[in-house]
Coordinates of C-alpha atoms in Angstrom, one line a residue:
X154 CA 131.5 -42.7 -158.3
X155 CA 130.2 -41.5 -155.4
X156 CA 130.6 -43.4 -152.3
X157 CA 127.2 -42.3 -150.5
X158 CA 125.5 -44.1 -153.3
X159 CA 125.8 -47.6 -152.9
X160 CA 123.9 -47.1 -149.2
X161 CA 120.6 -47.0 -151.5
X162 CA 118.7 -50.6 -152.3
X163 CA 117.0 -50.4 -155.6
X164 CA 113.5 -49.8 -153.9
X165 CA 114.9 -46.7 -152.7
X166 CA 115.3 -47.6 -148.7
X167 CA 117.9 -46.3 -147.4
X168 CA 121.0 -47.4 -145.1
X169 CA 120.8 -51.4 -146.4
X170 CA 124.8 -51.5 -146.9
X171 CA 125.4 -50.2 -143.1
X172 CA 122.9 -52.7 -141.5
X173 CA 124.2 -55.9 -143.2
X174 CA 128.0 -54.6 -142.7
X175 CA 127.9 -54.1 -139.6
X176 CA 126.1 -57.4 -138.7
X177 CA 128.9 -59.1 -140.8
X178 CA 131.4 -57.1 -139.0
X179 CA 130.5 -58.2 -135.5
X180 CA 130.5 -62.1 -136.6
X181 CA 133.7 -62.6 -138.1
X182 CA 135.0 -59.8 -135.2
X183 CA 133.8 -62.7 -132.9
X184 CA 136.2 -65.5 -134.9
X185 CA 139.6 -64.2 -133.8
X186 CA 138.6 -61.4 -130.8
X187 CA 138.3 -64.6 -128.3
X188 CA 141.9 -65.7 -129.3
X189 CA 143.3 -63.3 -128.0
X190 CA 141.3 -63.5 -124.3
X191 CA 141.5 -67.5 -124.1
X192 CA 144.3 -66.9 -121.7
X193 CA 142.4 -64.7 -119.6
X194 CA 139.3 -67.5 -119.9
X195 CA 141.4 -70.2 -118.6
X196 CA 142.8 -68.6 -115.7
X197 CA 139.3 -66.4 -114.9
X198 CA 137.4 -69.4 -115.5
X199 CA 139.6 -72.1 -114.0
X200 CA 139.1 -73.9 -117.3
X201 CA 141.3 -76.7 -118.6
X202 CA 142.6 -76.5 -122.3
X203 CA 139.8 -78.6 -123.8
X204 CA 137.7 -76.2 -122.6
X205 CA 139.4 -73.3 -123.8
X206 CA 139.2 -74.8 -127.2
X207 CA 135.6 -75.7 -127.1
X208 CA 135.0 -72.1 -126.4
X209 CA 136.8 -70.9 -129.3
X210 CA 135.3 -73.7 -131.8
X211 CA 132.1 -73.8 -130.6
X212 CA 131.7 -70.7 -132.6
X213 CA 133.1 -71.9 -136.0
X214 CA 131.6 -75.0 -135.5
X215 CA 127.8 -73.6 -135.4
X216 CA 128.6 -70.9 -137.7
X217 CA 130.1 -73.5 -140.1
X218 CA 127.5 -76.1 -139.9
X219 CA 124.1 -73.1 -140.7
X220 CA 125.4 -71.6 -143.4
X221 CA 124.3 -73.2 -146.3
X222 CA 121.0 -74.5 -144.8
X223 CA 120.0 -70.8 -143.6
X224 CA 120.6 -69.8 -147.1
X225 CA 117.6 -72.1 -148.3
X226 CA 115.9 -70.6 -144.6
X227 CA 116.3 -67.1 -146.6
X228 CA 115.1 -68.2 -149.7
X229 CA 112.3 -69.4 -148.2
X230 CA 111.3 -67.0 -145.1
X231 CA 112.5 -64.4 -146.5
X232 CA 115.9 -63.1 -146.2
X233 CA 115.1 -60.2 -143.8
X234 CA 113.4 -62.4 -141.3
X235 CA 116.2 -64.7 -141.1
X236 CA 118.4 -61.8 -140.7
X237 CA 116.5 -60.6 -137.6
X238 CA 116.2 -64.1 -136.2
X239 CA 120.3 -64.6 -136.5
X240 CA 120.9 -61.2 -135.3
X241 CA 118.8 -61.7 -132.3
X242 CA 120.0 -64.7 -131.6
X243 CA 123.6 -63.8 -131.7
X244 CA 122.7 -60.8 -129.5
X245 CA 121.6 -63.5 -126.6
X246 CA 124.4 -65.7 -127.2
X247 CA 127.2 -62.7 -126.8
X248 CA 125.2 -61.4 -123.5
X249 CA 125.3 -65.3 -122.2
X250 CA 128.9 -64.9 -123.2
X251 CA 129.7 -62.3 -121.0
X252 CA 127.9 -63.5 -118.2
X253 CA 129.1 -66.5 -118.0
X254 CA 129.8 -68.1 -114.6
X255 CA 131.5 -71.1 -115.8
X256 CA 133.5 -73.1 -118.8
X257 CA 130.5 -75.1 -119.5
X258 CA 127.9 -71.9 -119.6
X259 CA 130.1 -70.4 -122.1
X260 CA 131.0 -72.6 -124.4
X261 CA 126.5 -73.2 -124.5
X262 CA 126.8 -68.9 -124.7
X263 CA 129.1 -69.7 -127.7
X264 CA 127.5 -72.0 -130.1
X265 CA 124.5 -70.1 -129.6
X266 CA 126.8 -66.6 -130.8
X267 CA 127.9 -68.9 -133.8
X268 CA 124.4 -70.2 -134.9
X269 CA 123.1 -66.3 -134.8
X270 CA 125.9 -66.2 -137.4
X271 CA 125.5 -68.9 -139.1
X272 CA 121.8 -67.8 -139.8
X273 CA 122.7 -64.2 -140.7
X274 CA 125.8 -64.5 -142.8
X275 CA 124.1 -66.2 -146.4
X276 CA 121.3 -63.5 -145.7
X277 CA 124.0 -60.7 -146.2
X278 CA 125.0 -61.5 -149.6
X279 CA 121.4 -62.4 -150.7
X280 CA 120.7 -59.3 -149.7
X281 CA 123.3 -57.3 -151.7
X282 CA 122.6 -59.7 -154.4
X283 CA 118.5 -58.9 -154.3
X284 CA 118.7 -55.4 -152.7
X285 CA 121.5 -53.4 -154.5
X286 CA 120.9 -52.9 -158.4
X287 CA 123.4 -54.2 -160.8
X288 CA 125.6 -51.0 -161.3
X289 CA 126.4 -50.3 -158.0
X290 CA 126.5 -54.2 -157.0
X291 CA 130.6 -54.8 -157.6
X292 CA 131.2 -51.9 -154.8
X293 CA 128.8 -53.0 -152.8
X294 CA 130.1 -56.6 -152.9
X295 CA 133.7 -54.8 -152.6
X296 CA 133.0 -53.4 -149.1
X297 CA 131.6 -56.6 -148.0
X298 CA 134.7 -58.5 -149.0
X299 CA 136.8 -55.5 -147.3
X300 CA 134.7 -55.4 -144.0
X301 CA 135.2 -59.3 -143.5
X302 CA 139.0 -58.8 -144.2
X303 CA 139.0 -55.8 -141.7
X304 CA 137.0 -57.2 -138.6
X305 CA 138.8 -61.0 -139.0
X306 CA 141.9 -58.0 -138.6
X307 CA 140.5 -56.3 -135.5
X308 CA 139.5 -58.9 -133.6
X309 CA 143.2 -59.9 -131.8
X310 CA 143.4 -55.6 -131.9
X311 CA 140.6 -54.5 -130.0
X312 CA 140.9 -58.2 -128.0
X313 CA 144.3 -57.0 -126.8
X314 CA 143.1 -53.5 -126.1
X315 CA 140.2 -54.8 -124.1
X316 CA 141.8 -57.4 -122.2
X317 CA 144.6 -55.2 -121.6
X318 CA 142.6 -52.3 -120.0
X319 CA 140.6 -54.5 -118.4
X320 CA 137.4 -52.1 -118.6
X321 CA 135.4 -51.5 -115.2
X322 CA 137.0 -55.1 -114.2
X323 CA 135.3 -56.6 -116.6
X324 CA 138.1 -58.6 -117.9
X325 CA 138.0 -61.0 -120.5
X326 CA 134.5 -60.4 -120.9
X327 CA 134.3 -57.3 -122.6
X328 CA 135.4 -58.9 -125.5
X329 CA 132.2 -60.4 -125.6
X330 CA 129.9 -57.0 -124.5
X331 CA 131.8 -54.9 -127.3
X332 CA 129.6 -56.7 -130.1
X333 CA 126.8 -55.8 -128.4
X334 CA 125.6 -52.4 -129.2
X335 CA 126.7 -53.1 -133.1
X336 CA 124.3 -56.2 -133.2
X337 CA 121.5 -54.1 -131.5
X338 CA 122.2 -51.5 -134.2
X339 CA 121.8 -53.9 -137.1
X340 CA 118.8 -55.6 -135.1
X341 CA 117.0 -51.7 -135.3
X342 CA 118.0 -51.2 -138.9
X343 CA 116.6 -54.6 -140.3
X344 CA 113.5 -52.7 -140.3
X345 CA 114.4 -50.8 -143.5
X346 CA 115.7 -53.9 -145.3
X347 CA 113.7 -55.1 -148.1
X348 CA 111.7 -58.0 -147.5
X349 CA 112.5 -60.3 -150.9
X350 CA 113.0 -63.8 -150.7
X351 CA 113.4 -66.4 -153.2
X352 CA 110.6 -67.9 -155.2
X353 CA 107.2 -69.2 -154.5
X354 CA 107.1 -72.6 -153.5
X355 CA 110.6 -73.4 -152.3
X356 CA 110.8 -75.9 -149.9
X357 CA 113.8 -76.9 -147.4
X358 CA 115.5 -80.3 -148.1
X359 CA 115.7 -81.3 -145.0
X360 CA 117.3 -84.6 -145.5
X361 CA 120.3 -82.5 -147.4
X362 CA 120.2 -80.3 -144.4
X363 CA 120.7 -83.2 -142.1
X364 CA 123.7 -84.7 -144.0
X365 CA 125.4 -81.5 -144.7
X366 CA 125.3 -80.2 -141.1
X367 CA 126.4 -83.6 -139.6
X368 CA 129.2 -83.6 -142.4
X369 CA 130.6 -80.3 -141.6
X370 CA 130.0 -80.6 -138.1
X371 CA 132.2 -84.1 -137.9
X372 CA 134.8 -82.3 -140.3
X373 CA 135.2 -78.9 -138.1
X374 CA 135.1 -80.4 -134.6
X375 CA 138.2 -83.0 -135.2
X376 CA 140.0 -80.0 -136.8
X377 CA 139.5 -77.8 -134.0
X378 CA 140.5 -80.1 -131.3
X379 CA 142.4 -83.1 -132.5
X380 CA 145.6 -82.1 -131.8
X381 CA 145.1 -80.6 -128.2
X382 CA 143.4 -84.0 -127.4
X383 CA 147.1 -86.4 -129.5
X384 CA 144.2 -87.4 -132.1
X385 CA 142.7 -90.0 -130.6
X386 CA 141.1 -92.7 -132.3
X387 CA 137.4 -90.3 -132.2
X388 CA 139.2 -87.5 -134.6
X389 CA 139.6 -90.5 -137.2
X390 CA 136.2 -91.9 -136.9
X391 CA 134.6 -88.3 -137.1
X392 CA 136.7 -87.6 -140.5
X393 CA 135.2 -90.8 -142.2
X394 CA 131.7 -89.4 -140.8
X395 CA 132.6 -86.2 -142.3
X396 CA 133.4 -87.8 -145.5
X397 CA 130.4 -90.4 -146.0
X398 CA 127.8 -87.4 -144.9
X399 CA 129.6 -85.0 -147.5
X400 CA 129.6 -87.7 -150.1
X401 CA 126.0 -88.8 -150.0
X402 CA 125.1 -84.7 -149.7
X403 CA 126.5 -84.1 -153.2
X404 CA 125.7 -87.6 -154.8
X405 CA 122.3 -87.2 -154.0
X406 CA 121.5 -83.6 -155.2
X407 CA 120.2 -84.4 -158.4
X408 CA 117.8 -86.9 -156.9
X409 CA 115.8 -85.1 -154.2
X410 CA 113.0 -82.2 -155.8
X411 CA 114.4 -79.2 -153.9
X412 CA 118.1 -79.6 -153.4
X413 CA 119.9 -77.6 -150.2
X414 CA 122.3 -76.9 -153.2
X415 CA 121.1 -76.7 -157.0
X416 CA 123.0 -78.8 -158.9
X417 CA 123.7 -76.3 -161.5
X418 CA 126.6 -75.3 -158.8
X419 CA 128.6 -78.4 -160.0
X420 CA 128.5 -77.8 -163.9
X421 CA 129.2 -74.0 -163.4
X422 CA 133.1 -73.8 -163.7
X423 CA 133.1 -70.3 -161.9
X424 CA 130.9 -71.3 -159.2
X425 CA 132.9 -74.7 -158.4
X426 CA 136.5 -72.6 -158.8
X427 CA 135.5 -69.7 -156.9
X428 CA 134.3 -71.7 -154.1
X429 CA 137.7 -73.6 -154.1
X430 CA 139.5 -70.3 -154.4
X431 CA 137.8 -68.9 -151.4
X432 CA 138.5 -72.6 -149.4
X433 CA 142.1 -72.5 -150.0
X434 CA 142.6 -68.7 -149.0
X435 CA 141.3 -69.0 -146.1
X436 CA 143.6 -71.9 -145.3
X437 CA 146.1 -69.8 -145.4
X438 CA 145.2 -66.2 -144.1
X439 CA 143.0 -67.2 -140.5
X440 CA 146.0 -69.2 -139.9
X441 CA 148.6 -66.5 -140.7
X442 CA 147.6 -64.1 -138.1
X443 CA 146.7 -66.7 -135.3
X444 CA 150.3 -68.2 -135.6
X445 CA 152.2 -64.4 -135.6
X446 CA 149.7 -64.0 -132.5
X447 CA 150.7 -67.1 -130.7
X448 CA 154.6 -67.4 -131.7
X449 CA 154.6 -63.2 -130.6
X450 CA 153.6 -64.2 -126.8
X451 CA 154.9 -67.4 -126.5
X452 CA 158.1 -68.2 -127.8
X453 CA 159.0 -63.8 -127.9
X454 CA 157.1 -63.1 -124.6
X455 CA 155.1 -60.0 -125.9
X456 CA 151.8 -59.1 -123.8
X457 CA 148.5 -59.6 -126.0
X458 CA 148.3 -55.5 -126.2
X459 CA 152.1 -55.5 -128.0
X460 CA 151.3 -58.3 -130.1
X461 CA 148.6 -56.8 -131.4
X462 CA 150.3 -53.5 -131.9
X463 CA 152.5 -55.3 -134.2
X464 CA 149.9 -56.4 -136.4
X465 CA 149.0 -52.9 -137.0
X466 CA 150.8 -52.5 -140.3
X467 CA 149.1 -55.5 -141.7
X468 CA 145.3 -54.6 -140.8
X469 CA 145.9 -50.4 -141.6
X470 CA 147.1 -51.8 -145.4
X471 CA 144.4 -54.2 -145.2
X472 CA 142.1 -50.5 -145.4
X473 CA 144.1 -49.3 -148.0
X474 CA 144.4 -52.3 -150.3
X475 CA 140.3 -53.0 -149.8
X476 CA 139.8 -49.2 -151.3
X477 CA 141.8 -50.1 -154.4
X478 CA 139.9 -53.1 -154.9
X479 CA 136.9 -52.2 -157.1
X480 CA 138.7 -49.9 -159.9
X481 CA 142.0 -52.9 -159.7
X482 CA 139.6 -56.1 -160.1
X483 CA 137.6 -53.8 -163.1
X484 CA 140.6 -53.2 -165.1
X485 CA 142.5 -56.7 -164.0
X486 CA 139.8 -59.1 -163.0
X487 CA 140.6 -62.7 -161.6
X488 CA 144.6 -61.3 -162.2
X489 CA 144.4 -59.2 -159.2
X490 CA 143.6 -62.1 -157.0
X491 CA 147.1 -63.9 -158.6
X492 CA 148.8 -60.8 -157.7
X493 CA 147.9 -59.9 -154.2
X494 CA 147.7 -64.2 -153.5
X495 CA 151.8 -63.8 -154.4
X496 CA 152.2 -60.7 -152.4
X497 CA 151.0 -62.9 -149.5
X498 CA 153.2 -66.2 -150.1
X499 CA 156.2 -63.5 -150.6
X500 CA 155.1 -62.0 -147.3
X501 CA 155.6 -65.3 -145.5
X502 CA 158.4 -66.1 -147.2
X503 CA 160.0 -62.5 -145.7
X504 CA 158.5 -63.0 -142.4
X505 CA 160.1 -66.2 -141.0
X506 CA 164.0 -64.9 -140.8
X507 CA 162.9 -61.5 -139.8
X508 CA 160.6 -62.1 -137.0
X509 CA 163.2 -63.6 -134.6
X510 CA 165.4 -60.7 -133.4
X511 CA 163.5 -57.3 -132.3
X512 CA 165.9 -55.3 -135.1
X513 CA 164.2 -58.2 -137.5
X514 CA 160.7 -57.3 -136.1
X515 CA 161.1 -53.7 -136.6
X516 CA 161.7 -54.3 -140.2
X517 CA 159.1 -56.9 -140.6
X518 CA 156.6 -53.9 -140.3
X519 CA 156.6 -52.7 -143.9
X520 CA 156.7 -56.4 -144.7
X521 CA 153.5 -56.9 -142.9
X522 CA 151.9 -53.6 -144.0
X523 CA 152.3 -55.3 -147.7
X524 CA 150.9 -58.2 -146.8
X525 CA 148.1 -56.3 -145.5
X526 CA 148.0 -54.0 -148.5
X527 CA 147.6 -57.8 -150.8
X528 CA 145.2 -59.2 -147.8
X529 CA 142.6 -56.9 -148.4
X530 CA 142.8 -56.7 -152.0
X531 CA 142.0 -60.0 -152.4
X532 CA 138.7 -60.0 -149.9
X533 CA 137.6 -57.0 -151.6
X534 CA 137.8 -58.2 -155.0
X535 CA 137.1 -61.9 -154.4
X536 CA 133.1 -62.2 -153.7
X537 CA 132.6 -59.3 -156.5
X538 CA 134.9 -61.8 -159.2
X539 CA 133.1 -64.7 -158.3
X540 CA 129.8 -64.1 -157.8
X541 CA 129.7 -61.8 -161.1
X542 CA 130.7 -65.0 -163.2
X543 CA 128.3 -66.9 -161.5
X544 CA 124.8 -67.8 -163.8
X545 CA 121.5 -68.5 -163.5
X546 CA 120.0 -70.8 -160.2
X547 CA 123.5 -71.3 -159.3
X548 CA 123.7 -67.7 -157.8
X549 CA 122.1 -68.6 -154.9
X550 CA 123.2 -71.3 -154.0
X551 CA 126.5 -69.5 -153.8
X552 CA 125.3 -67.1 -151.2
X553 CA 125.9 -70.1 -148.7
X554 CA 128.6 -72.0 -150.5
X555 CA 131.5 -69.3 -150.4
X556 CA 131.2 -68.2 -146.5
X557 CA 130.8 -71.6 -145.9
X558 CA 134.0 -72.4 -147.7
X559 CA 135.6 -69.6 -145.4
X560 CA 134.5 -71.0 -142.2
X561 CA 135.8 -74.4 -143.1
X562 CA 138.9 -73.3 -145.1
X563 CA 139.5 -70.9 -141.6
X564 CA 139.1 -74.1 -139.3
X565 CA 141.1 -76.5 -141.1
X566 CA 144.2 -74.3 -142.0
X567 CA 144.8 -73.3 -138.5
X568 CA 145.1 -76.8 -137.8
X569 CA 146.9 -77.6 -140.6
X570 CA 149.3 -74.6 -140.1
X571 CA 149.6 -75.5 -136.1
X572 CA 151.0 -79.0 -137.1
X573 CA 153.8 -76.9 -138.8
X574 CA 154.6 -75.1 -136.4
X575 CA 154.1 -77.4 -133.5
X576 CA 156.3 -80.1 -135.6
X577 CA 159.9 -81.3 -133.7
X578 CA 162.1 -78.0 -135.0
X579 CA 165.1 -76.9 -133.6
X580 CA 163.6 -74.0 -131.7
X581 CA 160.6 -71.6 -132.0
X582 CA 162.4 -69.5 -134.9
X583 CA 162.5 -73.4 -136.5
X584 CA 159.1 -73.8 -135.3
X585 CA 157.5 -70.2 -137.1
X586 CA 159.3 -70.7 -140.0
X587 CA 158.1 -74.2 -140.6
X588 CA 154.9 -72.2 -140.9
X589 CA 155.4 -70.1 -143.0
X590 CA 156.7 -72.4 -145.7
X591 CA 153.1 -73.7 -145.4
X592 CA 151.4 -70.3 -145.4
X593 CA 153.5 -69.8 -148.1
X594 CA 152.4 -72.7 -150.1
X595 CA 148.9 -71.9 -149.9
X596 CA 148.9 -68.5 -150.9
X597 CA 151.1 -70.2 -154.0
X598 CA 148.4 -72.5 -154.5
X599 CA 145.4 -69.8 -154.2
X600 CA 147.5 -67.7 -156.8
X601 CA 147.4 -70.7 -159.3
X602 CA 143.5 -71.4 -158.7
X603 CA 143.0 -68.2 -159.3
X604 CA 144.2 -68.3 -162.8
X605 CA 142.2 -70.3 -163.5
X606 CA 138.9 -68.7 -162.6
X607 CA 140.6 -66.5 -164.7
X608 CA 140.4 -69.0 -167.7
X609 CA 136.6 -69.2 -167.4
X610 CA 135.8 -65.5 -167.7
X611 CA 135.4 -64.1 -163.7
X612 CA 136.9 -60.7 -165.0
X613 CA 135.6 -57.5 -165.7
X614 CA 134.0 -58.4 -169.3
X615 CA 131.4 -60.3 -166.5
X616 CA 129.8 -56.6 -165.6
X617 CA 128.2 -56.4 -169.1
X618 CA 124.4 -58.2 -169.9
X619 CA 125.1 -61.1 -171.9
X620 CA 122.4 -63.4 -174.2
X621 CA 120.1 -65.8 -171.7
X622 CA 118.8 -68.7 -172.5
X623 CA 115.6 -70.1 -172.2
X624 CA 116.1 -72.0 -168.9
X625 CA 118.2 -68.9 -167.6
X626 CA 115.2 -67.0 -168.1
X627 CA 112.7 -69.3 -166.3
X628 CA 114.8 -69.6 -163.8
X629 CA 114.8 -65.9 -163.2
X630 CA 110.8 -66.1 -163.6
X631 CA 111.0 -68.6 -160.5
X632 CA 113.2 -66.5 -158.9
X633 CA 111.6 -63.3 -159.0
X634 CA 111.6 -61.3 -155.6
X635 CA 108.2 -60.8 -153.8
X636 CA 108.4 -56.9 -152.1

């Protein structure tokens, strides 16, 4: 199939694939590029630690929180509008970014980048889902998969290029300025996106907004800083928060006339296991490359540039395995996300005795490139499995469920994984490996999850028209796209 096709929307518009890539690229580029500058932040900025974390989970935090409440925004507004308004906003945050004159200026600059993404990201795969007809759908969904696998990739790269060069003097901030012309790009092309939004009448549910932002908000914040901050009695009381707020979100769904979440989501066996699957992966891979980051400069002493250099085999393979994605998840379904998940847990497995020596290192690249080759396999193929199993109303509601699940699976398994590592070992090889049984683990668990989504049918038999039922089809009545 030809590749130039799937830039085409069904309305004939051009150029819809390149706009909402490249604004996806630029917000999960902005997850992991400021890793690898918080060194350079602390000491340009004269920042303390707590800082430095509040700038990097500032981001994840509003990105996390928006997600599912801009994808009812979309559904109402329309999904391009919302799209322009996050794009917008994210432009103005990563400008404030780069200007910043002090800690407090930039972690503002920063939740402001993360709620432009938090409002753009559900609009993305609305998009695709609305805007892209059904045949060249699972490629388009493929390169979206492959494109967040790749930028969460470059981000420490091009961060360790930029900070390393040190561009015009610019410093650390350059790794803020370099998203900046591809946002402006995708703020110019939202003009030929189509205009379609959900169905007449939809209304937000703001009360489920409330409780599911406060819940995720308590949930992420804790996770980002409790162990910097010894876990203080706050981190406790911000987890029960968390869990009351989550609770009441999803006990009350059936009760309130236009749910944040319809609550078809929790009978539909795909939709509930594919969101888990996405969760528990992300647990696992975020985490993965932050830890090889941090135990490469400061237990081996490698500059930010080398570190990143060594991660080259993993995100090159990353390209390759995302381009075998679409014709492996046709033929295999759900069974190439067991496969590449294993690939990943053997790669950590591997890793952890090799990475302590530099002969080790050297022959931890093809290792690496594997688990690159695996690591992009499964984000290309993931969103495509899922969503194509996914029925009726339920469909939707999955545009903001599954990044949402990444965001939070992403914040949580870095600090789950830095309790690994940062338990008493007896020295840093101790340390890494420690954390790579637990990357391992995950990727064991994702591999078992992922059998069953198997079991209920996300596989390639989900590309063919089945029979609907009567409530399927008034639910597509209600959800027919205004142009």
């Amino acid at each position: 199939m030809n590749g130039r096709r799937f830039l085409l929307p069904v309305d004939g518009r051009g150029f819809l694939l390149p706009v909402v890539l490249s604004a996806t690229f630029v917000q999960l580029l902005n997850v992991t590029i400021a890793q690898i500058a918080a060194p350079a932040i602390q000491s340009g900025l004269g920042a303390g630690p707590g800082a430095v974390q509040l700038v990097l989970a500032g981001y994840t935090l509003a990105y996390a929180c928006l997600l599912i409440t801009a994808a009812r925004l979309g559904d109402r507004y329309g999904y391009r509008r919302l799209f322009v308004l996050g794009t917008a906003v994210f432009t103005v945050g990563s400008l404030a970014s780069a200007a910043a004159p002090g800690a407090g200026w930039l972690i503002a600059a920063r939740l402001v980048q993360g709620a432009g993404s938090g409002l753009v990201a559900p609009q993305v795969l609305s998009l695709i889902r609305t805007g892209v007809s059904p045949d060249r759908r699972p490629r388009a969904l493929a390169l979206y998969g492959a494109t967040m696998g790749v930028a969460s990739l470059a981000g420490p790269l091009i961060g360790g290029l930029l900070v390393g060069a040190d561009l015009f003097g610019l410093g650390w901030r350059a790794v803020f300025l370099v998203t900046v012309p591809i946002a402006l790009v995708s703020l110019a092309g939202a003009a030929l996106l189509p205009p379609a939004r959900g169905a007449d009448g939809e209304r937000v549910d703001w009360v489920g907004a409330a409780l599911a932002t406060t819940g995720f908000a308590t949930l992420v914040l804790p996770c980002a800083l409790g162990r910097e901050a010894g876990w203080p009695w706050w981190t406790w009381a911000s987890f029960a928060v968390a869990a009351v707020a989550l609770t009441c979100f999803v006990r009350t769904l059936r009760h309130r006339p236009d749910p944040l979440i319809h609550p078809s989501v929790l009978r539909d066996g795909t939709a509930r296991r594919g969101v888990l699957l996405v969760f528990v992966f992300n647990a696992g891979v975020p985490s993965f490359t932050y830890l090889l980051f941090l135990h490469l400069q400061s237990a081996v002493g490698y500059s930010a540039l080398s570190a990143a250099l060594v991660s080259a085999p993993f995100a090159a393979a990353a390209v390759v395995g995302s381009r075998a994605a679409p014709a492996l998840s046709r033929r295999w379904g759900a069974t190439t996300l067991t496969a590449a998940a294993l690939v990943l847990a053997g790669t950590a497995v591997a890793l952890a005795p090799l990475i302590g020596t530099e002969p080790g290192r050297r022959a931890a690249l093809p290792v690496l490139a594997a688990g690159g080759a695996a690591f992009g396999l499964f984000t290309a193929a993931v969103f495509t499995l899922v969503l194509a199993g996914v029925r009726g109303a339920a469909a939707s509601s999955v545009s903001g469920l599954l990044p949402t699940a990444q965001q939070l699976g992403g914040s949580i398994g870095v600090t789950a994984a830095g309790l690994a590592y940062f338990a008493p070992a007896d020295g840093a090889n101790a340390a890494f490996a420690h954390a790579m049984t637990y990357e391992a683990a995950v990727f064991v668990l994702t591999a078992l999850i992922a059998l069953r989504l198997r079991r209920t049918g996300a596989g390639p038999e989900q590309s063919r028209p089945g029979p609907t039922s009567g409530a399927h089809r008034q639910t597509a009545r209600r959800g027919a796209l205004r142009h």
